[in-house]
mmCIF file of C-alpha atoms in Angstrom:
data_model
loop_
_atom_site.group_PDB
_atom_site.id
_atom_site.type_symbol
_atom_site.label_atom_id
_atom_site.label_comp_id
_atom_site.label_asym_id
_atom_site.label_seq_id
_atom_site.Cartn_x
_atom_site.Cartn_y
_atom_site.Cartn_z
ATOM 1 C CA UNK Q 539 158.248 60.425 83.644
ATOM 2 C CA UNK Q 540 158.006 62.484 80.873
ATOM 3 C CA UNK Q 541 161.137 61.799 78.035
ATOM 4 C CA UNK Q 542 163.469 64.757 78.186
ATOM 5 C CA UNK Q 543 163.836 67.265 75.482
ATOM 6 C CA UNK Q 544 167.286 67.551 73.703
ATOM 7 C CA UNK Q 545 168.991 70.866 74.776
ATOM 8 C CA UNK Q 546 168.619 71.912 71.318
ATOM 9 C CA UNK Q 547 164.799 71.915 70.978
ATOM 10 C CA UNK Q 548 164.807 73.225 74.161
ATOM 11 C CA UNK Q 549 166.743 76.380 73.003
ATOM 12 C CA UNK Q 550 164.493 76.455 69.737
ATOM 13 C CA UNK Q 551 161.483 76.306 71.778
ATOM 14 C CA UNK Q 552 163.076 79.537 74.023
ATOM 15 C CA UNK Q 553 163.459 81.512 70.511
ATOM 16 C CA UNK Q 554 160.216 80.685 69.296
ATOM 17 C CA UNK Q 555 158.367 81.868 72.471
ATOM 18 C CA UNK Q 556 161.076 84.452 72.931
ATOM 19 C CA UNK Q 557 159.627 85.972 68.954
ATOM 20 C CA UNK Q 558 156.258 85.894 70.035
ATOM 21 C CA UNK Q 559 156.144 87.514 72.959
ATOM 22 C CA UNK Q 560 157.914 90.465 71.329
ATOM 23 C CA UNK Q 561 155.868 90.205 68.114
ATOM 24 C CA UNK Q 562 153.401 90.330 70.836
ATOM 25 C CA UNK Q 563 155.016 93.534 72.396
ATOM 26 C CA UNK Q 564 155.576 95.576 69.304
ATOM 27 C CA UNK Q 565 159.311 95.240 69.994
ATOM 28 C CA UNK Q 566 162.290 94.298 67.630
ATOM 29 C CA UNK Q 567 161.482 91.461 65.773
ATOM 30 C CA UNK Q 568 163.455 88.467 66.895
ATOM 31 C CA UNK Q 569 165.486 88.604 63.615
ATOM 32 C CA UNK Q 570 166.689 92.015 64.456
ATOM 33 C CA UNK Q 571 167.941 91.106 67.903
ATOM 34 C CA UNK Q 572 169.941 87.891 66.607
ATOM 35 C CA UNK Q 573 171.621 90.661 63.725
ATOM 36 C CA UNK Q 574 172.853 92.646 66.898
ATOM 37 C CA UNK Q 575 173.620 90.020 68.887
ATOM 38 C CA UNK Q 576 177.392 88.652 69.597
ATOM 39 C CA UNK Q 577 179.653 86.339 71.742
ATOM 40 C CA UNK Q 578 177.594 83.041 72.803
ATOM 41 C CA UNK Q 579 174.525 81.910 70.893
ATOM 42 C CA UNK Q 580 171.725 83.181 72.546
ATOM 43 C CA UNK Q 581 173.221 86.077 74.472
ATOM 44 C CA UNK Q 582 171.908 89.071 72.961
ATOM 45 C CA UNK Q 583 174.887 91.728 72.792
ATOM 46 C CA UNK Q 584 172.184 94.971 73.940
ATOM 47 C CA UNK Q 585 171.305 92.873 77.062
ATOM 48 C CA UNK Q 586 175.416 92.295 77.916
ATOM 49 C CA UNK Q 587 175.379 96.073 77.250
ATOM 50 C CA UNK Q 588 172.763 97.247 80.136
ATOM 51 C CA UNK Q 589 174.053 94.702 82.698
ATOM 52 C CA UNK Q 590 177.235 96.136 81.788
ATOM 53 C CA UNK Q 591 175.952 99.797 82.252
ATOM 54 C CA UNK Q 592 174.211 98.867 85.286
ATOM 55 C CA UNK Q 593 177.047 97.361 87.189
ATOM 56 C CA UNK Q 594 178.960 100.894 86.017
ATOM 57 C CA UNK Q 595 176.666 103.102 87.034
ATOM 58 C CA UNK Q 596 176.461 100.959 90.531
ATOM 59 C CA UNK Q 597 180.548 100.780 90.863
ATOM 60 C CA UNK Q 598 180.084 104.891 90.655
ATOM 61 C CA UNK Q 599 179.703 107.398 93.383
ATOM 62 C CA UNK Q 600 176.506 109.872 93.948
ATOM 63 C CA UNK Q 601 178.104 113.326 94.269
ATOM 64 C CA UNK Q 602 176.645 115.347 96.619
ATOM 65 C CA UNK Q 603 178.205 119.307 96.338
ATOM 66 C CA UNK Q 604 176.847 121.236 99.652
ATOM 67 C CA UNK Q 605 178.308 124.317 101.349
ATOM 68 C CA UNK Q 606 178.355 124.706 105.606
ATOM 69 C CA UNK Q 607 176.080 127.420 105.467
ATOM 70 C CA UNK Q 608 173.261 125.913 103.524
ATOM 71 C CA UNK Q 609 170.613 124.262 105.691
ATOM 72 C CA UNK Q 610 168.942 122.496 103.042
ATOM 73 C CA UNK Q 611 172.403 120.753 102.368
ATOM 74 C CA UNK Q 612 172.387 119.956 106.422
ATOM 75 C CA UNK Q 613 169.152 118.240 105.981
ATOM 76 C CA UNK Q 614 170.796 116.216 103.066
ATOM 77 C CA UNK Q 615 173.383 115.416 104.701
ATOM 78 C CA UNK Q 616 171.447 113.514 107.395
ATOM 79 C CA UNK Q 617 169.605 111.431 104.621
ATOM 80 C CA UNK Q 618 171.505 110.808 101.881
ATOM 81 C CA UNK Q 619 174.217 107.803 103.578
ATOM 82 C CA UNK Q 620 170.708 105.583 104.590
ATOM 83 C CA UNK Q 621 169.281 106.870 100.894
ATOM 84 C CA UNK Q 622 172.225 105.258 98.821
ATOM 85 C CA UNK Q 623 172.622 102.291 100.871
ATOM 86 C CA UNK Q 624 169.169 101.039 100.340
ATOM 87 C CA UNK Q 625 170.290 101.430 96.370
ATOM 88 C CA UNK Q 626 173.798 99.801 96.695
ATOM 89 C CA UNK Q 627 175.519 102.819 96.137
ATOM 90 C CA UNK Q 628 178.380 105.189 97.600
ATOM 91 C CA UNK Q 629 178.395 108.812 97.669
ATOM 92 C CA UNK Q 630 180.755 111.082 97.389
ATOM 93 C CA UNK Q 631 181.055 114.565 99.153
ATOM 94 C CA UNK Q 632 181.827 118.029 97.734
ATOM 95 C CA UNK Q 633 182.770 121.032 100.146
ATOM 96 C CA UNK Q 634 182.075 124.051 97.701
ATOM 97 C CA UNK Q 635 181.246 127.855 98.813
ATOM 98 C CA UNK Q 636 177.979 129.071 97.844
ATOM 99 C CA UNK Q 637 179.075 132.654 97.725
ATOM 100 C CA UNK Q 638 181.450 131.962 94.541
ATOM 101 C CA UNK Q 639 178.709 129.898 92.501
ATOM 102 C CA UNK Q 640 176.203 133.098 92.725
ATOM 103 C CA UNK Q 641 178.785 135.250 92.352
ATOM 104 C CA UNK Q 642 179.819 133.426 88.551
ATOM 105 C CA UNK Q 643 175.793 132.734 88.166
ATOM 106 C CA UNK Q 644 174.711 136.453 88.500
ATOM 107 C CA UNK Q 645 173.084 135.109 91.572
ATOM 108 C CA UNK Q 646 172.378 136.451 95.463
ATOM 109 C CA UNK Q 647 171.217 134.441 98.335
ATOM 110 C CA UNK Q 648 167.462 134.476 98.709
ATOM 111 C CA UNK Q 649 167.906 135.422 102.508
ATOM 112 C CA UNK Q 650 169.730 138.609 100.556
ATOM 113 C CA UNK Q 651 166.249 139.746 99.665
ATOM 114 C CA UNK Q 652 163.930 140.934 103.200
ATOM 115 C CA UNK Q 653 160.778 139.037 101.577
ATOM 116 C CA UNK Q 654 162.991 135.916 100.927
ATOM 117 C CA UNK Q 655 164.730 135.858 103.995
ATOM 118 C CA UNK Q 656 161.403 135.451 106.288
ATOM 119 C CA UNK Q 657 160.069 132.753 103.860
ATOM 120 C CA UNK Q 658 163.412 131.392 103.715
ATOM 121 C CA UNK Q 659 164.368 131.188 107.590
ATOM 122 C CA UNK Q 660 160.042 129.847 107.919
ATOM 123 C CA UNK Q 661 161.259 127.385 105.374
ATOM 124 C CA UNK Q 662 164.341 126.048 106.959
ATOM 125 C CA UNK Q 663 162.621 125.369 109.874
ATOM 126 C CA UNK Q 664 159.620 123.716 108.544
ATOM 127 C CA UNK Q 665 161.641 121.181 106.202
ATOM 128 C CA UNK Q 666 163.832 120.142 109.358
ATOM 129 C CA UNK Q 667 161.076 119.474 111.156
ATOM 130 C CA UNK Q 668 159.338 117.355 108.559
ATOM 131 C CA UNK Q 669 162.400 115.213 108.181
ATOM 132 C CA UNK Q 670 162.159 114.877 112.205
ATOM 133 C CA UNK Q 671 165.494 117.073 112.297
ATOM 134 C CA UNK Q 672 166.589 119.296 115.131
ATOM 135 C CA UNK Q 673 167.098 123.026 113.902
ATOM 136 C CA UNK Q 674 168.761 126.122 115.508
ATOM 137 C CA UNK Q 675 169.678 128.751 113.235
ATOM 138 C CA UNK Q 676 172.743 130.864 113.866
ATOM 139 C CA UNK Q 677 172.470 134.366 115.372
ATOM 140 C CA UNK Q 678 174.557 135.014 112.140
ATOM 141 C CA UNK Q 679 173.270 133.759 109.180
ATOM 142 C CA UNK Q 680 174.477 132.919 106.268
ATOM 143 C CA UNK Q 681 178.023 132.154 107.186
ATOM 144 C CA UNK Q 682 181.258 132.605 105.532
ATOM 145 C CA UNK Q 683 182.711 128.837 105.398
ATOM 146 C CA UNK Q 684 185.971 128.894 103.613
ATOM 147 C CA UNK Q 685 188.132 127.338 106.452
ATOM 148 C CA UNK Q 686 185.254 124.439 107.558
ATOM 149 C CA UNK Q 687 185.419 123.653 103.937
ATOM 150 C CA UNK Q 688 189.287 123.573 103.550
ATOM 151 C CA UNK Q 689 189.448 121.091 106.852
ATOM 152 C CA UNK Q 690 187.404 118.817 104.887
ATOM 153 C CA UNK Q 691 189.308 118.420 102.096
ATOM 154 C CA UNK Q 692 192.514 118.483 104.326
ATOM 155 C CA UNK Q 693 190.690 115.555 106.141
ATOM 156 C CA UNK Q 694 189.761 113.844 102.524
ATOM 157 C CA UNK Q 695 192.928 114.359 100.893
ATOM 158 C CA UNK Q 696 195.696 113.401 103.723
ATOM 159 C CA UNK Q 697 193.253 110.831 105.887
ATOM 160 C CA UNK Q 698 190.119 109.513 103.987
ATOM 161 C CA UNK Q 699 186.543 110.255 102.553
ATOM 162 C CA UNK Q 700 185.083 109.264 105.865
ATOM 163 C CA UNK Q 701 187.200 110.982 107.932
ATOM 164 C CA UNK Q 702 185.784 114.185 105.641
ATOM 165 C CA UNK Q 703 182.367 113.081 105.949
ATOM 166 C CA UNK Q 704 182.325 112.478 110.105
ATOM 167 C CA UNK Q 705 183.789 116.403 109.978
ATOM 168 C CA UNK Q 706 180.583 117.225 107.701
ATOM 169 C CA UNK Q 707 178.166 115.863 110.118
ATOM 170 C CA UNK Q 708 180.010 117.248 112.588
ATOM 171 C CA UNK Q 709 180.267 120.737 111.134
ATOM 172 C CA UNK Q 710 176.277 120.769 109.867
ATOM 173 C CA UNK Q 711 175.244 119.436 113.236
ATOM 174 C CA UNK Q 712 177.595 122.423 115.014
ATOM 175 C CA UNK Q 713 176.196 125.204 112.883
ATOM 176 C CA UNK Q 714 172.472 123.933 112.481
ATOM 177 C CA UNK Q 715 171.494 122.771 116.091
ATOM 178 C CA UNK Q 716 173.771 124.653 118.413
ATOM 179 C CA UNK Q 717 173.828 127.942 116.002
ATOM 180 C CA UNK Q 718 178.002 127.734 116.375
ATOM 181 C CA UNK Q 719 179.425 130.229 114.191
ATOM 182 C CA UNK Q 720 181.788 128.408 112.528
ATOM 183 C CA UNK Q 721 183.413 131.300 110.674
ATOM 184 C CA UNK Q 722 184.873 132.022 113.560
ATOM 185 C CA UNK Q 723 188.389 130.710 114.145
ATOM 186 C CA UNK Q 724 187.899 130.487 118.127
ATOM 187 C CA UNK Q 725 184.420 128.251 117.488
ATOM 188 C CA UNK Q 726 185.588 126.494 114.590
ATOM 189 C CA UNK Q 727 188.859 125.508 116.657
ATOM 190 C CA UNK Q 728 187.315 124.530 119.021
ATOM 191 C CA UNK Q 729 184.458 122.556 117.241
ATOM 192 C CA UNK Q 730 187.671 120.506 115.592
ATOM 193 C CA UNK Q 731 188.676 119.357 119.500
ATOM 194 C CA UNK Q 732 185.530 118.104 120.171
ATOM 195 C CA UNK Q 733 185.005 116.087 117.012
ATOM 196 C CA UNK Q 734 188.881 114.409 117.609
ATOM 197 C CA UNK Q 735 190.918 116.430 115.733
ATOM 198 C CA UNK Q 736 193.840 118.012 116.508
ATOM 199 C CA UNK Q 737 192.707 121.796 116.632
ATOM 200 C CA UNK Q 738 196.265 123.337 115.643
ATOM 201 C CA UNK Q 739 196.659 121.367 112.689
ATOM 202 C CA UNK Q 740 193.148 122.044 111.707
ATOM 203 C CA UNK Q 741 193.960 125.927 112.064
ATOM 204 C CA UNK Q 742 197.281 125.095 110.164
ATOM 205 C CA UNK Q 743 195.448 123.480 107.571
ATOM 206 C CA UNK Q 744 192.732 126.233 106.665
ATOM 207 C CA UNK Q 745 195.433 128.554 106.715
ATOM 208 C CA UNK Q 746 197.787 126.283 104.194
ATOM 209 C CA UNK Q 747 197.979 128.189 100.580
ATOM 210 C CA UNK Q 748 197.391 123.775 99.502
ATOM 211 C CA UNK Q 749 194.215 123.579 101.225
ATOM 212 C CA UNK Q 750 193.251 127.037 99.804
ATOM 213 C CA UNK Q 751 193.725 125.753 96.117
ATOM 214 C CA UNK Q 752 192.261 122.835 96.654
ATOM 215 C CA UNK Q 753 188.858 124.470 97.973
ATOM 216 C CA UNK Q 754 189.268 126.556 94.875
ATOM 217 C CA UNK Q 755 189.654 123.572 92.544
ATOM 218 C CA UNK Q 756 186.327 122.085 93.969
ATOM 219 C CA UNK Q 757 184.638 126.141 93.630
ATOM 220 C CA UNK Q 758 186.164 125.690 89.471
ATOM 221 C CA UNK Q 759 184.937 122.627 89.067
ATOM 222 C CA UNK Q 760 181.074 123.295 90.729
ATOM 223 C CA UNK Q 761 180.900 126.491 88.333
ATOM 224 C CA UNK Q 762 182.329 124.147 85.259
ATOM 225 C CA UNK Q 763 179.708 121.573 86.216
ATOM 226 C CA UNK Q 764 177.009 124.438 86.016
ATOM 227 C CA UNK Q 765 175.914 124.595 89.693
ATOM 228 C CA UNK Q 766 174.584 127.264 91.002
ATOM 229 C CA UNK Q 767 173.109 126.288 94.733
ATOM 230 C CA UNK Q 768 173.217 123.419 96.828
ATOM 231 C CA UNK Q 769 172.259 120.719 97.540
ATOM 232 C CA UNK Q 770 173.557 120.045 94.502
ATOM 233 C CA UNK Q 771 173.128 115.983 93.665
ATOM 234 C CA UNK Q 772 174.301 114.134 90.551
ATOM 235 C CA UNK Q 773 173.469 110.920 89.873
ATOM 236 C CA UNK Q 774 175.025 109.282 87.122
ATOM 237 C CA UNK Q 775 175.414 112.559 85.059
ATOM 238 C CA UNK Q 776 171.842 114.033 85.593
ATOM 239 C CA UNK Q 777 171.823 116.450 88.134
ATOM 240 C CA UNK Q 778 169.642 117.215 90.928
ATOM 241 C CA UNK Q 779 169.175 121.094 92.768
ATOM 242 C CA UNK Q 780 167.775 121.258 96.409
ATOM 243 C CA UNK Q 781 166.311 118.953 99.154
ATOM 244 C CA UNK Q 782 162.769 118.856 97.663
ATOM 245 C CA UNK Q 783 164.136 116.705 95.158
ATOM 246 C CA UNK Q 784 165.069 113.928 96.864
ATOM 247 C CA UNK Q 785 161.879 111.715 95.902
ATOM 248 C CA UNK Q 786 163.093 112.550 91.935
ATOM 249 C CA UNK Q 787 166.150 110.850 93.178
ATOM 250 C CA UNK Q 788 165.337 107.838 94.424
ATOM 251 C CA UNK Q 789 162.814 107.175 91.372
ATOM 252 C CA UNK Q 790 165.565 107.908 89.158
ATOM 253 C CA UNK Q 791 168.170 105.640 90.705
ATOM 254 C CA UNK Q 792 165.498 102.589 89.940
ATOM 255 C CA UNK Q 793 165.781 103.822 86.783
ATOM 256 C CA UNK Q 794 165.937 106.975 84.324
ATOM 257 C CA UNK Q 795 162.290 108.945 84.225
#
């Protein structure tokens, strides 16, 4: 057998081929990276710092801000739990109202506009169907969702992030394949039964000046955080507007474009 090399050489060998290759590369000479290096010998301190960054970034939640009455947040919705999963990551809902980031944006809906609206509606039904989605629009359409979005942060705040996010897929599923009108308090009472809640504290709840507040919190904090339609994604600080970008997002969670 070949005699073994001393641990030493062998780390002087490393170094040497480690200065070639990234002479070789047009990088940082090798003398530069052992200036900004610290900690153990051979460590390089900018390599400590990305694996450092990386296991932040995958420790963090993807937000994803959506209102009930959007359908392109419904289609999200129904891809985005498989989406982070294959990347290691968690997400983290937002219920937000629509109506209150146009309104601070100098904004309508496009289904405001006659033109818009048939594109729109075409549009809605045409993107389900390419994700293999059920659609049924609402006779109504768009919806006022104030007290959907105030049971979900009831359900976040007093029983857990899932519970919130089983009453989202509930609550999309309601409005976008059965057309229930959720702004109504019979439907929506009813819709709360079904999905295992107890419908008079769910009533109580959108009705509770807390639950109010805290819907308006999330409203601030969407308008502070310069949204202005949803789906609105964020991933790690860059942010992401409407389902046609979800093949941006995925290329950008292996890494920044």
């Amino acid at each position: 057998a070949p005699p073994a090399i001393p641990p030493l050489r062998q780390e002087v060998l490393f170094l040497i081929r480690l200065s070639v290759n990234e002479a070789q590369r047009g990088g940082a000479s090798f003398a530069a990276r052992q200036r900004a290096c610290r900690g153990s010998p051979g460590v390089c301190c900018a390599g400590a710092r990305a694996a450092r960054a990386r296991s932040a970034a995958l420790s963090s939640p993807i937000h994803f801000w959506f209102d009930f009455s959007s359908p392109y947040s419904y289609i999200v919705n129904e891809w985005i739990d498989t989406m982070v999963a294959r990347h290691g990551r968690a997400v983290q809902r937002h219920a937000m109202l629509l109506g209150v980031t146009f309104q601070a944006a100098e904004l309508k809906s496009p289904v405001s506009y006659p033109l818009k609206r048939e594109y729109s509606l075409h549009d809605f039904a045409r993107s389900a169907r390419f994700e293999g989605l059920p659609i049924r629009m609402p006779s109504s359409f768009p919806l006022p969702t104030q007290n959907a979005a105030r049971i979900f942060w009831w359900l976040h705040d007093t029983g857990s992030p899932q519970a919130a996010a089983d009453w989202a897929r509930a609550a999309f599923r309601a409005v976008f394949t059965r057309g229930v009108l959720i702004n109504e308090a019979p439907a929506l009472k009813a819709l709360a039964a079904e999905s295992g809640l107890d419908a008079e504290a769910a009533e109580a709840a959108w009705n509770d000046p807390q639950w109010k507040a805290r819907l308006k919190a999330e409203c601030d904090a969407a308008i502070a955080g310069g949204m202005f339609g949803a789906p609105w994604i964020v991933v790690d600080g860059e942010p992401f507007w409407g389902n046609d970008r979800k093949v941006q997002i995925e290329r950008w969670l292996q890494g920044p474009f």
